[in-house]
PDB file of C-alpha atoms in Angstrom:
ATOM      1  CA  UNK A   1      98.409  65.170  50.522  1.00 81.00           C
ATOM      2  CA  UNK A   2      98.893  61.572  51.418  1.00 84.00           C
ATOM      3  CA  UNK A   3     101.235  62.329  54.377  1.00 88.00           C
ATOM      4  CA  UNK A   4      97.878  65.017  55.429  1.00 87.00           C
ATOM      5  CA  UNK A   5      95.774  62.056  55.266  1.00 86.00           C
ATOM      6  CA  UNK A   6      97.745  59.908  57.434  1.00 89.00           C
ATOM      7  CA  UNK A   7      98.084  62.403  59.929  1.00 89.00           C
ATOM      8  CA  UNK A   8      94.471  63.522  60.204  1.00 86.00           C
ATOM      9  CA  UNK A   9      93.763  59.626  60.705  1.00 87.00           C
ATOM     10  CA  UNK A  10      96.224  59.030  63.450  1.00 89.00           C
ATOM     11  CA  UNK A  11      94.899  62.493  65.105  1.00 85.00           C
ATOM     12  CA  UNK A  12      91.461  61.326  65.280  1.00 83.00           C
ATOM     13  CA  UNK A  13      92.768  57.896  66.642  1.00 84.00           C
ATOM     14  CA  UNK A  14      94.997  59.685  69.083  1.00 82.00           C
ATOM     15  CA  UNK A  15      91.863  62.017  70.423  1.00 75.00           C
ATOM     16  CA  UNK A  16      89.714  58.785  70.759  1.00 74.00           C
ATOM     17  CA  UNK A  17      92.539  56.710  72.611  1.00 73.00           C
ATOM     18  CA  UNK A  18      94.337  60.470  74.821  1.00 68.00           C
ATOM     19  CA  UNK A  19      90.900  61.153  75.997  1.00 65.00           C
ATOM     20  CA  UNK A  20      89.169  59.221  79.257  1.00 67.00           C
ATOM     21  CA  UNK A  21      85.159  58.068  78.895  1.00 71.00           C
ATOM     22  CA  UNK A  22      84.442  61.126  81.551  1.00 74.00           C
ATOM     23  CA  UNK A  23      85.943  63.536  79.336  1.00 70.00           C
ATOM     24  CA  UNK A  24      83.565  62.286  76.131  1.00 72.00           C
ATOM     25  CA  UNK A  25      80.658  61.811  78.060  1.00 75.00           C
ATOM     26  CA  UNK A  26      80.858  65.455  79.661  1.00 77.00           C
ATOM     27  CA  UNK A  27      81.442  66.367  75.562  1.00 71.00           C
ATOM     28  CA  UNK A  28      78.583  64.733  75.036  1.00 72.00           C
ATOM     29  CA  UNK A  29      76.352  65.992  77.601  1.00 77.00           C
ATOM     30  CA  UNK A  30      77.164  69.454  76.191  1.00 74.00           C
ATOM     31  CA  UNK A  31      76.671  68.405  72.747  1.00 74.00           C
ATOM     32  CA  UNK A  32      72.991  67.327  73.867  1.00 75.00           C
ATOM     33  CA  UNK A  33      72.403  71.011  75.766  1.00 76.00           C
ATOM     34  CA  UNK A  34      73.714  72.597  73.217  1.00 71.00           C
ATOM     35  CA  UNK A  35      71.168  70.900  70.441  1.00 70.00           C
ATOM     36  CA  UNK A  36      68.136  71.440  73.179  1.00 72.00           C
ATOM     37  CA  UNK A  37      69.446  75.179  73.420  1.00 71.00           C
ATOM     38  CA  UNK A  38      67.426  77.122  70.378  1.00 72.00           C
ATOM     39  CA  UNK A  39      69.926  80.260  71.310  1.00 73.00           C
ATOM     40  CA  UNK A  40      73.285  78.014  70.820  1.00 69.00           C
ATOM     41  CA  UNK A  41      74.512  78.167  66.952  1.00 72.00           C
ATOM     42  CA  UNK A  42      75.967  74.948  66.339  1.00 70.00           C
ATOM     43  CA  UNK A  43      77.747  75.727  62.827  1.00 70.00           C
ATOM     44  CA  UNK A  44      79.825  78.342  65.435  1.00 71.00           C
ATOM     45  CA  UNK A  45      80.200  75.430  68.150  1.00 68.00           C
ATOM     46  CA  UNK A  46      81.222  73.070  65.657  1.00 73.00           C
ATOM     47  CA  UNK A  47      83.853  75.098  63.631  1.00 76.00           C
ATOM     48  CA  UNK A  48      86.526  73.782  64.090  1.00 72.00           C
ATOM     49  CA  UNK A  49      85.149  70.171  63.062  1.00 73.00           C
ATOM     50  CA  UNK A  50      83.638  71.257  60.276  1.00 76.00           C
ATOM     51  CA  UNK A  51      86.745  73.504  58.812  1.00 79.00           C
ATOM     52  CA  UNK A  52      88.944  70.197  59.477  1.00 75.00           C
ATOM     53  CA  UNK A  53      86.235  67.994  57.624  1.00 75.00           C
ATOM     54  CA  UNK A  54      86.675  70.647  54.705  1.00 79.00           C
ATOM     55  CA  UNK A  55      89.868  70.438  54.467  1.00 79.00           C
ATOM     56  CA  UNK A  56      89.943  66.935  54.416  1.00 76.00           C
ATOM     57  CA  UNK A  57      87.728  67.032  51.621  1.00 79.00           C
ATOM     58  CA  UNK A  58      90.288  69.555  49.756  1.00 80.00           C
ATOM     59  CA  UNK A  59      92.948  67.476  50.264  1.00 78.00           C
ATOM     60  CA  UNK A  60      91.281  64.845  49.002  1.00 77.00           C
ATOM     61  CA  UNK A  61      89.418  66.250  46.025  1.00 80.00           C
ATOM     62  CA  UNK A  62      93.012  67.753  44.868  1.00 79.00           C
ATOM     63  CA  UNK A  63      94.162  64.317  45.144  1.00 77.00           C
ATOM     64  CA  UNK A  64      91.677  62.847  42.709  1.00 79.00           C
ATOM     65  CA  UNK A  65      92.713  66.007  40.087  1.00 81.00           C
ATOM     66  CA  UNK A  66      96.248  65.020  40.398  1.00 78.00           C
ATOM     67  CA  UNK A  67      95.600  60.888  40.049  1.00 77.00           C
ATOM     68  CA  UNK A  68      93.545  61.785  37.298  1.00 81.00           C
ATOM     69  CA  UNK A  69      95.780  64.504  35.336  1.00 80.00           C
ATOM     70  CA  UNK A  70      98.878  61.818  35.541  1.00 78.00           C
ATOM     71  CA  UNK A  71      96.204  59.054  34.357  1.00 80.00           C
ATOM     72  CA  UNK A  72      95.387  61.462  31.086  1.00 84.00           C
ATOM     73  CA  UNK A  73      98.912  63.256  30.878  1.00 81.00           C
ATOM     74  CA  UNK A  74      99.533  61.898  27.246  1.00 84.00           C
ATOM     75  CA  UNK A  75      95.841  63.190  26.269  1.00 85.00           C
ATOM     76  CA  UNK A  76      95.927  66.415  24.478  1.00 87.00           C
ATOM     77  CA  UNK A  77      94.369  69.470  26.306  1.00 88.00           C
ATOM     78  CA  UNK A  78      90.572  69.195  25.038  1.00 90.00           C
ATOM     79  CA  UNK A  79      90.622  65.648  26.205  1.00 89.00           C
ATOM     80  CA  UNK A  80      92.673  66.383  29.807  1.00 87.00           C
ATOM     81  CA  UNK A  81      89.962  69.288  30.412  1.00 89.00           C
ATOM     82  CA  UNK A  82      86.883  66.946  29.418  1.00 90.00           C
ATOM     83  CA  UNK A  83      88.062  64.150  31.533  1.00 89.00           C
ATOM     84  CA  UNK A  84      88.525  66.381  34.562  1.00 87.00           C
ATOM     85  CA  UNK A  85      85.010  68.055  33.984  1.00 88.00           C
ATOM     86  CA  UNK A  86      83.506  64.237  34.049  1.00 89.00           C
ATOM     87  CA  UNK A  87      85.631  63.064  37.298  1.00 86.00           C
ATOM     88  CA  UNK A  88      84.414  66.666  38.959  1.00 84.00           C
ATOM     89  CA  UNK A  89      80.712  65.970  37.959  1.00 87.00           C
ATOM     90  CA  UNK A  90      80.563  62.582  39.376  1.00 85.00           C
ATOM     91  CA  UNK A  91      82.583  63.298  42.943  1.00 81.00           C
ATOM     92  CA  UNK A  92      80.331  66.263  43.449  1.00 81.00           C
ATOM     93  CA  UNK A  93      76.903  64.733  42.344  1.00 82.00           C
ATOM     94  CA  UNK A  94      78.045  61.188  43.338  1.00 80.00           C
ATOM     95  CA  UNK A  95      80.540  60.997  46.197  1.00 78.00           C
ATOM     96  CA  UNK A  96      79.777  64.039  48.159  1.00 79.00           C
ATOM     97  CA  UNK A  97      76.217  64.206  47.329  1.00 83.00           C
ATOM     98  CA  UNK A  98      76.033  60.610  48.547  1.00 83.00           C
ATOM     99  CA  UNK A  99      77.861  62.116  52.434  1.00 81.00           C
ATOM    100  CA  UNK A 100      75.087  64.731  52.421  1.00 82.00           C
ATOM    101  CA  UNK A 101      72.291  62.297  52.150  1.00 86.00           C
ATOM    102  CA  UNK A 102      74.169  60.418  55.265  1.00 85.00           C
ATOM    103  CA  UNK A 103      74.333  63.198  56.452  1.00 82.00           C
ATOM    104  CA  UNK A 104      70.253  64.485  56.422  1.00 86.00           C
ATOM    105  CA  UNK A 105      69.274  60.838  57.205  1.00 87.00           C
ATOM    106  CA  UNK A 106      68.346  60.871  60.472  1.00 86.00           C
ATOM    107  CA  UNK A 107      65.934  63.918  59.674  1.00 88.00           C
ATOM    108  CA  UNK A 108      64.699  62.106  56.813  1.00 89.00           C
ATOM    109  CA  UNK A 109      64.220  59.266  59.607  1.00 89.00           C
ATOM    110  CA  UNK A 110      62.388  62.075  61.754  1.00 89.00           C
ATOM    111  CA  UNK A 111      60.251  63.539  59.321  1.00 89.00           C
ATOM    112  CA  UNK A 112      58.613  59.883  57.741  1.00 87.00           C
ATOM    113  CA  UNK A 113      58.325  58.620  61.683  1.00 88.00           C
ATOM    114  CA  UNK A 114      55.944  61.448  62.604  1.00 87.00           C
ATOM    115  CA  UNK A 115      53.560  61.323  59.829  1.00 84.00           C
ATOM    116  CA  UNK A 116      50.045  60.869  60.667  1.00 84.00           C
ATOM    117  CA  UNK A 117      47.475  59.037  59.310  1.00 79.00           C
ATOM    118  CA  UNK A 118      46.394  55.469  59.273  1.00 81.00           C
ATOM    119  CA  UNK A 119      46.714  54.146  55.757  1.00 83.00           C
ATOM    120  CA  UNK A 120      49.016  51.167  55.448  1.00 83.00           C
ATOM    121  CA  UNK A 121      51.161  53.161  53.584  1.00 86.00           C
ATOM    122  CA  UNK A 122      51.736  55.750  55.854  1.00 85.00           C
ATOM    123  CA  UNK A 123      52.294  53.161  58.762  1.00 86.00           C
ATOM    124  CA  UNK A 124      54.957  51.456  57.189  1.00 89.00           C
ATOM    125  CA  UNK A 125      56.640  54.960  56.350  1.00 87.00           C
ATOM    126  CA  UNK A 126      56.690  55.722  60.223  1.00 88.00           C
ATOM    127  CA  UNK A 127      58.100  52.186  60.709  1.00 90.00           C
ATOM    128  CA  UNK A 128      60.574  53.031  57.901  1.00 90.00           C
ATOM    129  CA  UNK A 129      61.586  56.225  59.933  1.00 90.00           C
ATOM    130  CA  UNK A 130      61.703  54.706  63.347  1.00 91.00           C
ATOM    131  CA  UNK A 131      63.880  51.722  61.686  1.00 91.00           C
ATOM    132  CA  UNK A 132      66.354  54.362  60.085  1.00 91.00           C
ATOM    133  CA  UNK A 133      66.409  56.615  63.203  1.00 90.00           C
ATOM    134  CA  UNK A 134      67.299  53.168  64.802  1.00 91.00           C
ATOM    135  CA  UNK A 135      70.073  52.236  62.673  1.00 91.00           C
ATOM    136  CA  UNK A 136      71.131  56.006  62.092  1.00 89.00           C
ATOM    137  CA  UNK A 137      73.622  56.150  64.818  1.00 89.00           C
ATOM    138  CA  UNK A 138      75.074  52.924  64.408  1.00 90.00           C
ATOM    139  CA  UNK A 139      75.733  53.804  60.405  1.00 89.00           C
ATOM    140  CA  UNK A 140      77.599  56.089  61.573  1.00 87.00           C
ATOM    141  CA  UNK A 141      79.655  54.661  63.574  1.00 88.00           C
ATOM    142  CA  UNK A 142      80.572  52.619  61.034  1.00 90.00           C
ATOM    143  CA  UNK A 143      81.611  54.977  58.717  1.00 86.00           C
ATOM    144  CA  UNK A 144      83.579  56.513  61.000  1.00 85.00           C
ATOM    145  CA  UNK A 145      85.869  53.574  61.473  1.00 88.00           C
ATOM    146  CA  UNK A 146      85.846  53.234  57.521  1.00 88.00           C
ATOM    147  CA  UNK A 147      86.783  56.663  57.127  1.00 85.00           C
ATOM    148  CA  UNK A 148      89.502  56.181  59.388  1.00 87.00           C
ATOM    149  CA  UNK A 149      90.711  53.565  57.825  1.00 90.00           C
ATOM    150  CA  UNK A 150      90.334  54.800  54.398  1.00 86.00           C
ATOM    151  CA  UNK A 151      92.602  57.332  55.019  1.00 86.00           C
ATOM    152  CA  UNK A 152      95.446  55.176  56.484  1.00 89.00           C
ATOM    153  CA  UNK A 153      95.033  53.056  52.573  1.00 88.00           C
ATOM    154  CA  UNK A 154      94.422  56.036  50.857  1.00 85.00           C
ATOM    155  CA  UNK A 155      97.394  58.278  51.935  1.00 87.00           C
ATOM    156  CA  UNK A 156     100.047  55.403  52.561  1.00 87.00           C
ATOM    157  CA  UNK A 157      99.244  54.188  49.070  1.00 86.00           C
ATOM    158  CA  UNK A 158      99.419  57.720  47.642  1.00 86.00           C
ATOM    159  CA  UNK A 159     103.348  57.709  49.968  1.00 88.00           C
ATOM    160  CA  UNK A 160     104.312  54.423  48.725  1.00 87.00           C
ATOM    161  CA  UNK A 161     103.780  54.778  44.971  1.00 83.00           C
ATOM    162  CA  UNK A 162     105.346  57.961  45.297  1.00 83.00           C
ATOM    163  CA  UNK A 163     108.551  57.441  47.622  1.00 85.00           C
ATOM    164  CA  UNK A 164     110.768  54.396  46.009  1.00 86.00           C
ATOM    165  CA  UNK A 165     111.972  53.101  48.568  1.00 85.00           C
ATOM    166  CA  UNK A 166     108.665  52.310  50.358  1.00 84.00           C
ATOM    167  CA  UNK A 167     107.397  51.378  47.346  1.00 83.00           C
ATOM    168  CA  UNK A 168     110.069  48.817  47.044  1.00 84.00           C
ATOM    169  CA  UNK A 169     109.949  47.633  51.099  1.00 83.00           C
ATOM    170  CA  UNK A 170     106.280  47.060  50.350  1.00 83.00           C
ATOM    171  CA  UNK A 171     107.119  45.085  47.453  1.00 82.00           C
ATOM    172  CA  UNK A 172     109.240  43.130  49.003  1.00 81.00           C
ATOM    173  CA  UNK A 173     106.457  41.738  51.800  1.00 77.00           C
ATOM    174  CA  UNK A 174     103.764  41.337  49.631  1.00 79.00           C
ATOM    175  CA  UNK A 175     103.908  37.652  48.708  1.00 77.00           C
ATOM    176  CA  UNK A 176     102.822  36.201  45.230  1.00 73.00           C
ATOM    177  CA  UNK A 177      98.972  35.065  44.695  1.00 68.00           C
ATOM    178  CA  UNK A 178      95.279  35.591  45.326  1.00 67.00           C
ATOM    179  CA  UNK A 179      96.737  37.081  49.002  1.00 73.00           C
ATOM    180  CA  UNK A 180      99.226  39.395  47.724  1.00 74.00           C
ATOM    181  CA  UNK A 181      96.900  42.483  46.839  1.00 78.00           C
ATOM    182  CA  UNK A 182      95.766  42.153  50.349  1.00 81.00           C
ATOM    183  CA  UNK A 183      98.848  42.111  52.135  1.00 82.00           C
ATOM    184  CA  UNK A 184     100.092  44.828  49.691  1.00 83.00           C
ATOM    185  CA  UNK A 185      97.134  46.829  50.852  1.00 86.00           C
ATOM    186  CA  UNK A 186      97.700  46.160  54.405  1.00 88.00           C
ATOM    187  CA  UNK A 187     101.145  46.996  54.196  1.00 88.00           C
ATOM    188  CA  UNK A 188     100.181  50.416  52.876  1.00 87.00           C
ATOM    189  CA  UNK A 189      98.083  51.041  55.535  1.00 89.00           C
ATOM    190  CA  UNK A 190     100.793  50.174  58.224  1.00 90.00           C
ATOM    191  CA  UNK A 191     102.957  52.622  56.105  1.00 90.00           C
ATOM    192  CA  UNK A 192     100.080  55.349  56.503  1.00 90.00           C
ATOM    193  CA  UNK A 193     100.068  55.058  60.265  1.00 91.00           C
ATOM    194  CA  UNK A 194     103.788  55.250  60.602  1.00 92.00           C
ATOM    195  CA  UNK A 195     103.709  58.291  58.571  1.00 91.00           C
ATOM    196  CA  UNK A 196     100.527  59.708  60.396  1.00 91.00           C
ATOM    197  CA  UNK A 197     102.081  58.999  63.631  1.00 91.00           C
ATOM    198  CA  UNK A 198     105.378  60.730  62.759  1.00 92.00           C
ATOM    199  CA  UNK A 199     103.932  63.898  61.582  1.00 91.00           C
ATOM    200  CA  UNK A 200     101.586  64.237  64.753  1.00 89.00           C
ATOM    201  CA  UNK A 201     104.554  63.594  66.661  1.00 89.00           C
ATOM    202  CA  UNK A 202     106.319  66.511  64.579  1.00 90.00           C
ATOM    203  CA  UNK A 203     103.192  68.908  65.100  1.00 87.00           C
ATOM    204  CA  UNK A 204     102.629  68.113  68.364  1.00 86.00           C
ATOM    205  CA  UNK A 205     106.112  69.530  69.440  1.00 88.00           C
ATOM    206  CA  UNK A 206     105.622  72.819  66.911  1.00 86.00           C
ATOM    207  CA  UNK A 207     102.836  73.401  68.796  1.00 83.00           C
ATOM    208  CA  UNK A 208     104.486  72.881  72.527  1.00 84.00           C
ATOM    209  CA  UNK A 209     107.427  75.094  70.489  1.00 85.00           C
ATOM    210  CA  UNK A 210     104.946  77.996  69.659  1.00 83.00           C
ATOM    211  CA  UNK A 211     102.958  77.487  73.476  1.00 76.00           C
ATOM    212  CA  UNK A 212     106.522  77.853  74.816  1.00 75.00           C
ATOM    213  CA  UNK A 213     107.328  81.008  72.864  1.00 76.00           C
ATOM    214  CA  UNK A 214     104.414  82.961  72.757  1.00 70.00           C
ATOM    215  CA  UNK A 215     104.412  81.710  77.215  1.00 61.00           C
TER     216      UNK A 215
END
């Protein structure tokens, strides 16, 4: 799983960096004819996105049970099962439920910015939707990059408590003091882009293997 995590991090680095600004802004163009097009069904134009965001959040979510079963492994069962009810409840309702307000807020920006009337109140809820329709885009953006480098902290910390030997070779940099959880983290993080870029590398040449082959 963290090794997954790594590698869907570096590939989304590697598509932004292999890729020249003609190639995204013909993507993009499309993207735009494509929403203006009421015959074009975007869930089918944007399968293969969404099935790789789903599986991120698999990977993820089966993380969380396994972090949590080793945290409660002592428990007895009624306790293990309650515990995993409570951390299930709270992703769902909290975590992910949080991602699909993100998700709905530029129609929620959309909606409030074309209500009519001329009350005070319903003024400053059209300046409330033009203000998150404004900053919409650029939220996103952001969380993009935070995502990103989530999963580079995430899955390298999930390798190096889990491998020794990195475990130990991060030890080793992470000086004493108020610094040392940082650098620690870093150095996790440079450990999940290593990783990342070594499986890439590895299923990037399965996949010339297989085009070869089946060629």
């Amino acid at each position: 799983g963290g090794a997954f995590l790594c590698f869907e991090g570096v590939e989304k680095l590697a598509h932004k960096f292999l890729h020249s600004k003609e190639e995204e802004h013909k993507h993009h163009a499309e993207l735009v004819e494509a929403v203006a097009d009421e015959n074009v069904d975007l869930v089918v134009r944007e399968k293969d996105k969404i099935k790789g965001a789903v599986r991120t959040d698999f990977i993820l979510s089966a993380e969380i049970i396994v972090i949590t079963l080793g945290t409660v492994a002592a428990a007895d069962f009624t306790r293990q099962v309650a515990v995993l009810v409570a951390i299930a409840i709270v992703m769902t309702v909290g975590v992910y439920g949080l991602v699909a307000g993100i998700v709905k807020l530029d129609d929620a920006g959309l909606y409030l910015s074309q209500l009519q009337g001329d009350r005070p109140t319903r003024r400053a809820k059209r300046a409330l939707g033009r203000g998150i329709l404004v900053a919409a885009p650029w939220l996103m953006k952001f969380l993009s990059i935070a995502g990103t480098a989530a999963m580079f902290l995430v899955g390298g910390g999930i390798l190096v408590h889990a491998v020794p030997f990195l475990h130990h070779a991060v030890v080793a940099v992470t000086p004493a003091g108020g610094w040392g959880s940082a650098v620690g983290m870093l150095a996790e993080g440079g450990v999940g882009v290593l990783v990342g870029i070594a499986v890439l590398a590895v299923v990037m040449g399965v996949n010339k293997m297989r085009g070869a082959v089946s060629a």
